[in-house]
Amino acid sequence: MTAPEAGRGIGNGERAAEITTTFVGLPRDTFRILHVSTGNVCRSPITERLTRHFVHQRLGVLGGGLVVESAGTWGHEGAPMESHAETVLAEYGADASGFTGRELLDEHVIRADLVLTATRDHRAQVISMGHSAGLRTFTLKEFTRLVNAIDPATLPPLEDGLVVRARALVRAAAALRGWLLAPTAEADEVHDPYGAPLTFFRSIGDEIHQALDPVVTALTGVPART
């Protein structure tokens, strides 16, 4: 997006306290993944819908308590997904229908079990909102790097439930964060394709696909079909 990568969706303390009270005691039979970018019309919608699609490909259903959603730090509330983003999703066979943009709010962060951001700036903005988000917020590429270092045999089997396995994966990734640093600052960034031609959207879609594949494999315990 051309808007600055500054968090407009950061609520005040009074609102945060109200939301925290509202969501304390939520049933823990779900695992929420929140994808965050700037406008929530390009990168995070692609990542959200590809995550759903890849989980469905592996498990035959998007269930098991998994909820995948997205929002933007400068989110275009109610806006449709960019048309090039829809095209990229269609080329992967993913469903782009029914999407509307959202501005990132405290309640989204509070409810999320895992927050995956497009850039380090987005990650910093989510963490600055509080709600003990630091241990469950990563850039997408950072999380992929950490997941690749985790022995799948150390995770609970899928028979124990997708939610149990997903929570263990996040804990393991958080424990590795200080040991596996990015080789360069750019390594953890997914650049904004807003306003770019379809060819650039496709390249971003491929980056997201490459980053998501090992994450979804670790979550489900099922590799991608060849």
Short mmCIF file of C-alpha atoms in Angstrom, two decimals:
data_model
loop_
_atom_site.label_atom_id
_atom_site.label_comp_id
_atom_site.label_asym_id
_atom_site.label_seq_id
_atom_site.Cartn_x
_atom_site.Cartn_y
_atom_site.Cartn_z
CA MET A 1 0.00 0.00 0.00
CA THR A 2 1.05 3.59 -0.49
CA ALA A 3 -0.16 4.40 3.02
CA PRO A 4 2.61 4.45 5.64
CA GLU A 5 3.35 1.22 7.45
CA ALA A 6 2.03 2.75 10.66
CA GLY A 7 -0.54 1.06 12.87
CA ARG A 8 -3.83 2.87 12.67
CA GLY A 9 -5.64 -0.02 14.31
CA ILE A 10 -3.97 0.29 17.72
CA GLY A 11 -6.71 0.86 20.25
CA ASN A 12 -6.46 2.87 23.45
CA GLY A 13 -5.94 1.31 26.84
CA GLU A 14 -9.56 1.60 27.89
CA ARG A 15 -10.78 -0.19 24.77
CA ALA A 16 -8.09 -2.86 25.17
CA ALA A 17 -9.11 -3.52 28.77
CA GLU A 18 -12.73 -3.88 27.70
CA ILE A 19 -11.84 -6.35 24.95
CA THR A 20 -9.54 -8.34 27.24
CA THR A 21 -12.39 -8.74 29.70
CA THR A 22 -14.68 -9.83 26.87
CA PHE A 23 -12.41 -12.58 25.57
CA VAL A 24 -11.05 -14.01 28.82
CA GLY A 25 -12.39 -17.52 29.18
CA LEU A 26 -12.95 -18.14 25.46
CA PRO A 27 -13.17 -21.87 24.71
CA ARG A 28 -9.73 -23.20 23.77
CA ASP A 29 -10.92 -25.68 21.13
CA THR A 30 -9.86 -23.42 18.28
CA PHE A 31 -6.54 -22.22 16.91
CA ARG A 32 -6.64 -18.83 15.16
CA ILE A 33 -4.05 -17.75 12.62
CA LEU A 34 -4.08 -14.04 11.87
CA HIS A 35 -2.27 -12.78 8.77
CA VAL A 36 -1.35 -9.08 8.86
CA SER A 37 -0.25 -6.66 6.15
CA THR A 38 -0.91 -2.96 5.54
CA GLY A 39 -4.17 -2.50 3.62
CA ASN A 40 -5.52 -6.06 3.90
CA VAL A 41 -6.27 -6.09 0.20
CA CYS A 42 -3.12 -7.73 -1.29
CA ARG A 43 -0.62 -9.72 0.77
CA SER A 44 -2.64 -10.79 3.79
CA PRO A 45 -5.70 -11.85 1.75
CA ILE A 46 -3.48 -13.96 -0.49
CA THR A 47 -1.82 -15.51 2.56
CA GLU A 48 -5.12 -16.10 4.35
CA ARG A 49 -6.80 -17.82 1.43
CA LEU A 50 -3.73 -19.84 0.43
CA THR A 51 -3.40 -21.09 4.01
CA ARG A 52 -7.00 -22.27 3.95
CA HIS A 53 -6.52 -23.83 0.52
CA PHE A 54 -3.33 -25.70 1.41
CA VAL A 55 -4.79 -27.05 4.68
CA HIS A 56 -7.86 -28.22 2.78
CA GLN A 57 -5.66 -29.92 0.18
CA ARG A 58 -3.84 -31.89 2.88
CA LEU A 59 -6.71 -32.75 5.18
CA GLY A 60 -9.67 -32.66 2.83
CA VAL A 61 -11.37 -30.13 5.08
CA LEU A 62 -10.59 -26.85 6.82
CA GLY A 63 -11.65 -27.94 10.25
CA GLY A 64 -10.17 -29.38 13.38
CA GLY A 65 -10.69 -26.06 15.14
CA LEU A 66 -8.47 -24.07 12.75
CA VAL A 67 -9.59 -20.51 11.96
CA VAL A 68 -7.62 -18.47 9.41
CA GLU A 69 -8.24 -14.73 9.01
CA SER A 70 -6.46 -11.47 8.18
CA ALA A 71 -6.40 -7.73 8.86
CA GLY A 72 -4.36 -4.66 7.97
CA THR A 73 -2.50 -2.15 10.13
CA TRP A 74 -3.89 0.48 7.76
CA GLY A 75 -6.75 -1.75 6.77
CA HIS A 76 -9.29 -0.72 4.17
CA GLU A 77 -12.36 -1.70 6.17
CA GLY A 78 -14.92 -3.38 3.94
CA ALA A 79 -12.80 -3.05 0.78
CA PRO A 80 -12.63 -5.87 -1.77
CA MET A 81 -9.44 -7.76 -2.46
CA GLU A 82 -7.28 -6.32 -5.23
CA SER A 83 -8.19 -7.89 -8.57
CA HIS A 84 -4.63 -9.09 -9.22
CA ALA A 85 -4.65 -10.81 -5.83
CA GLU A 86 -7.86 -12.59 -6.83
CA THR A 87 -6.20 -13.68 -10.07
CA VAL A 88 -3.20 -15.10 -8.22
CA LEU A 89 -5.47 -17.05 -5.88
CA ALA A 90 -7.49 -18.40 -8.80
CA GLU A 91 -4.27 -19.63 -10.43
CA TYR A 92 -3.57 -21.67 -7.28
CA GLY A 93 -7.13 -22.96 -7.24
CA ALA A 94 -7.90 -21.06 -4.03
CA ASP A 95 -11.21 -19.41 -3.24
CA ALA A 96 -11.15 -15.59 -3.21
CA SER A 97 -14.91 -15.10 -2.86
CA GLY A 98 -16.59 -13.18 -0.07
CA PHE A 99 -13.49 -11.35 1.10
CA THR A 100 -13.69 -7.88 2.69
CA GLY A 101 -10.81 -5.93 4.18
CA ARG A 102 -10.50 -5.29 7.91
CA GLU A 103 -8.60 -2.81 10.02
CA LEU A 104 -6.44 -4.50 12.65
CA LEU A 105 -8.05 -4.18 16.08
CA ASP A 106 -7.08 -5.22 19.58
CA GLU A 107 -9.65 -8.00 19.54
CA HIS A 108 -8.02 -9.62 16.51
CA VAL A 109 -4.66 -9.81 18.28
CA ILE A 110 -6.19 -10.98 21.56
CA ARG A 111 -7.99 -13.86 19.87
CA ALA A 112 -5.07 -14.96 17.67
CA ASP A 113 -2.94 -17.93 18.65
CA LEU A 114 -0.46 -17.17 15.88
CA VAL A 115 0.09 -13.84 14.09
CA LEU A 116 2.03 -13.94 10.82
CA THR A 117 2.96 -10.59 9.32
CA ALA A 118 4.20 -9.55 5.89
CA THR A 119 7.08 -7.42 7.23
CA ARG A 120 9.10 -6.70 10.36
CA ASP A 121 7.36 -3.33 10.68
CA HIS A 122 4.00 -5.08 10.81
CA ARG A 123 5.36 -7.48 13.43
CA ALA A 124 6.57 -4.55 15.54
CA GLN A 125 3.19 -2.84 15.27
CA VAL A 126 1.32 -5.95 16.38
CA ILE A 127 3.66 -6.46 19.34
CA SER A 128 3.33 -2.78 20.30
CA MET A 129 -0.40 -3.33 20.77
CA GLY A 130 0.39 -5.45 23.83
CA HIS A 131 -1.80 -8.42 24.78
CA SER A 132 1.32 -10.60 25.30
CA ALA A 133 1.60 -10.89 21.53
CA GLY A 134 5.40 -11.12 21.35
CA LEU A 135 5.75 -14.89 21.70
CA ARG A 136 3.08 -15.63 19.06
CA THR A 137 3.87 -12.96 16.46
CA PHE A 138 6.35 -13.58 13.64
CA THR A 139 6.87 -12.45 10.11
CA LEU A 140 5.71 -15.18 7.74
CA LYS A 141 9.22 -15.88 6.46
CA GLU A 142 10.67 -15.81 9.97
CA PHE A 143 8.16 -18.42 11.10
CA THR A 144 8.98 -20.57 8.07
CA ARG A 145 12.69 -20.45 8.92
CA LEU A 146 11.99 -21.53 12.49
CA VAL A 147 9.54 -24.24 11.48
CA ASN A 148 12.10 -25.72 9.10
CA ALA A 149 14.42 -26.24 12.09
CA ILE A 150 11.84 -28.13 14.15
CA ASP A 151 11.90 -31.93 14.09
CA PRO A 152 8.31 -32.95 13.22
CA ALA A 153 8.72 -36.02 15.43
CA THR A 154 8.82 -33.73 18.47
CA LEU A 155 5.32 -32.39 17.74
CA PRO A 156 2.13 -34.08 18.94
CA PRO A 157 0.60 -36.36 16.31
CA LEU A 158 -2.41 -35.11 14.39
CA GLU A 159 -4.45 -37.75 16.19
CA ASP A 160 -4.12 -35.55 19.28
CA GLY A 161 -5.90 -32.79 17.39
CA LEU A 162 -4.82 -30.02 15.05
CA VAL A 163 -5.18 -27.43 17.81
CA VAL A 164 -2.82 -29.28 20.15
CA ARG A 165 -0.26 -29.74 17.39
CA ALA A 166 -0.49 -26.10 16.28
CA ARG A 167 0.04 -24.74 19.78
CA ALA A 168 3.08 -26.97 20.25
CA LEU A 169 4.47 -25.73 16.94
CA VAL A 170 4.20 -22.08 18.01
CA ARG A 171 5.88 -22.80 21.34
CA ALA A 172 8.73 -24.61 19.61
CA ALA A 173 9.20 -21.78 17.09
CA ALA A 174 9.23 -19.14 19.83
CA ALA A 175 11.91 -21.09 21.71
CA LEU A 176 14.15 -21.09 18.62
CA ARG A 177 13.71 -17.44 17.69
CA GLY A 178 16.89 -16.14 19.33
CA TRP A 179 19.01 -18.91 17.82
CA LEU A 180 18.01 -18.69 14.16
CA LEU A 181 18.38 -15.11 12.98
CA ALA A 182 17.65 -13.93 9.46
CA PRO A 183 20.74 -13.86 7.21
CA THR A 184 19.71 -10.39 5.99
CA ALA A 185 17.02 -7.85 6.90
CA GLU A 186 15.33 -8.49 3.57
CA ALA A 187 15.03 -12.21 4.25
CA ASP A 188 11.99 -11.72 6.47
CA GLU A 189 10.10 -9.31 4.19
CA VAL A 190 7.26 -9.89 1.76
CA HIS A 191 7.14 -6.72 -0.33
CA ASP A 192 3.94 -4.86 -1.12
CA PRO A 193 2.62 -5.45 -4.67
CA TYR A 194 -0.10 -2.79 -4.40
CA GLY A 195 -0.35 -0.95 -7.70
CA ALA A 196 2.12 -3.28 -9.40
CA PRO A 197 1.42 -5.34 -12.54
CA LEU A 198 0.11 -8.88 -12.39
CA THR A 199 3.58 -10.33 -12.96
CA PHE A 200 4.77 -8.84 -9.66
CA PHE A 201 1.66 -10.10 -7.86
CA ARG A 202 2.48 -13.55 -9.20
CA SER A 203 6.03 -13.33 -7.85
CA ILE A 204 4.68 -12.31 -4.43
CA GLY A 205 2.18 -15.15 -4.60
CA ASP A 206 5.04 -17.55 -5.27
CA GLU A 207 7.01 -16.16 -2.29
CA ILE A 208 3.99 -16.64 -0.05
CA HIS A 209 3.41 -20.13 -1.41
CA GLN A 210 7.02 -21.14 -0.77
CA ALA A 211 6.84 -19.76 2.77
CA LEU A 212 3.48 -21.33 3.60
CA ASP A 213 4.19 -24.82 2.30
CA PRO A 214 6.45 -25.99 5.18
CA VAL A 215 4.26 -24.22 7.73
CA VAL A 216 1.11 -26.02 6.60
CA THR A 217 3.03 -29.29 6.41
CA ALA A 218 4.18 -28.83 10.02
CA LEU A 219 0.68 -27.88 11.15
CA THR A 220 -1.03 -30.85 9.53
CA GLY A 221 1.76 -33.42 9.46
CA VAL A 222 0.91 -34.00 5.79
CA PRO A 223 3.31 -32.96 3.00
CA ALA A 224 2.07 -31.22 -0.13
CA ARG A 225 0.88 -33.44 -2.93
CA THR A 226 3.33 -33.78 -5.77
#
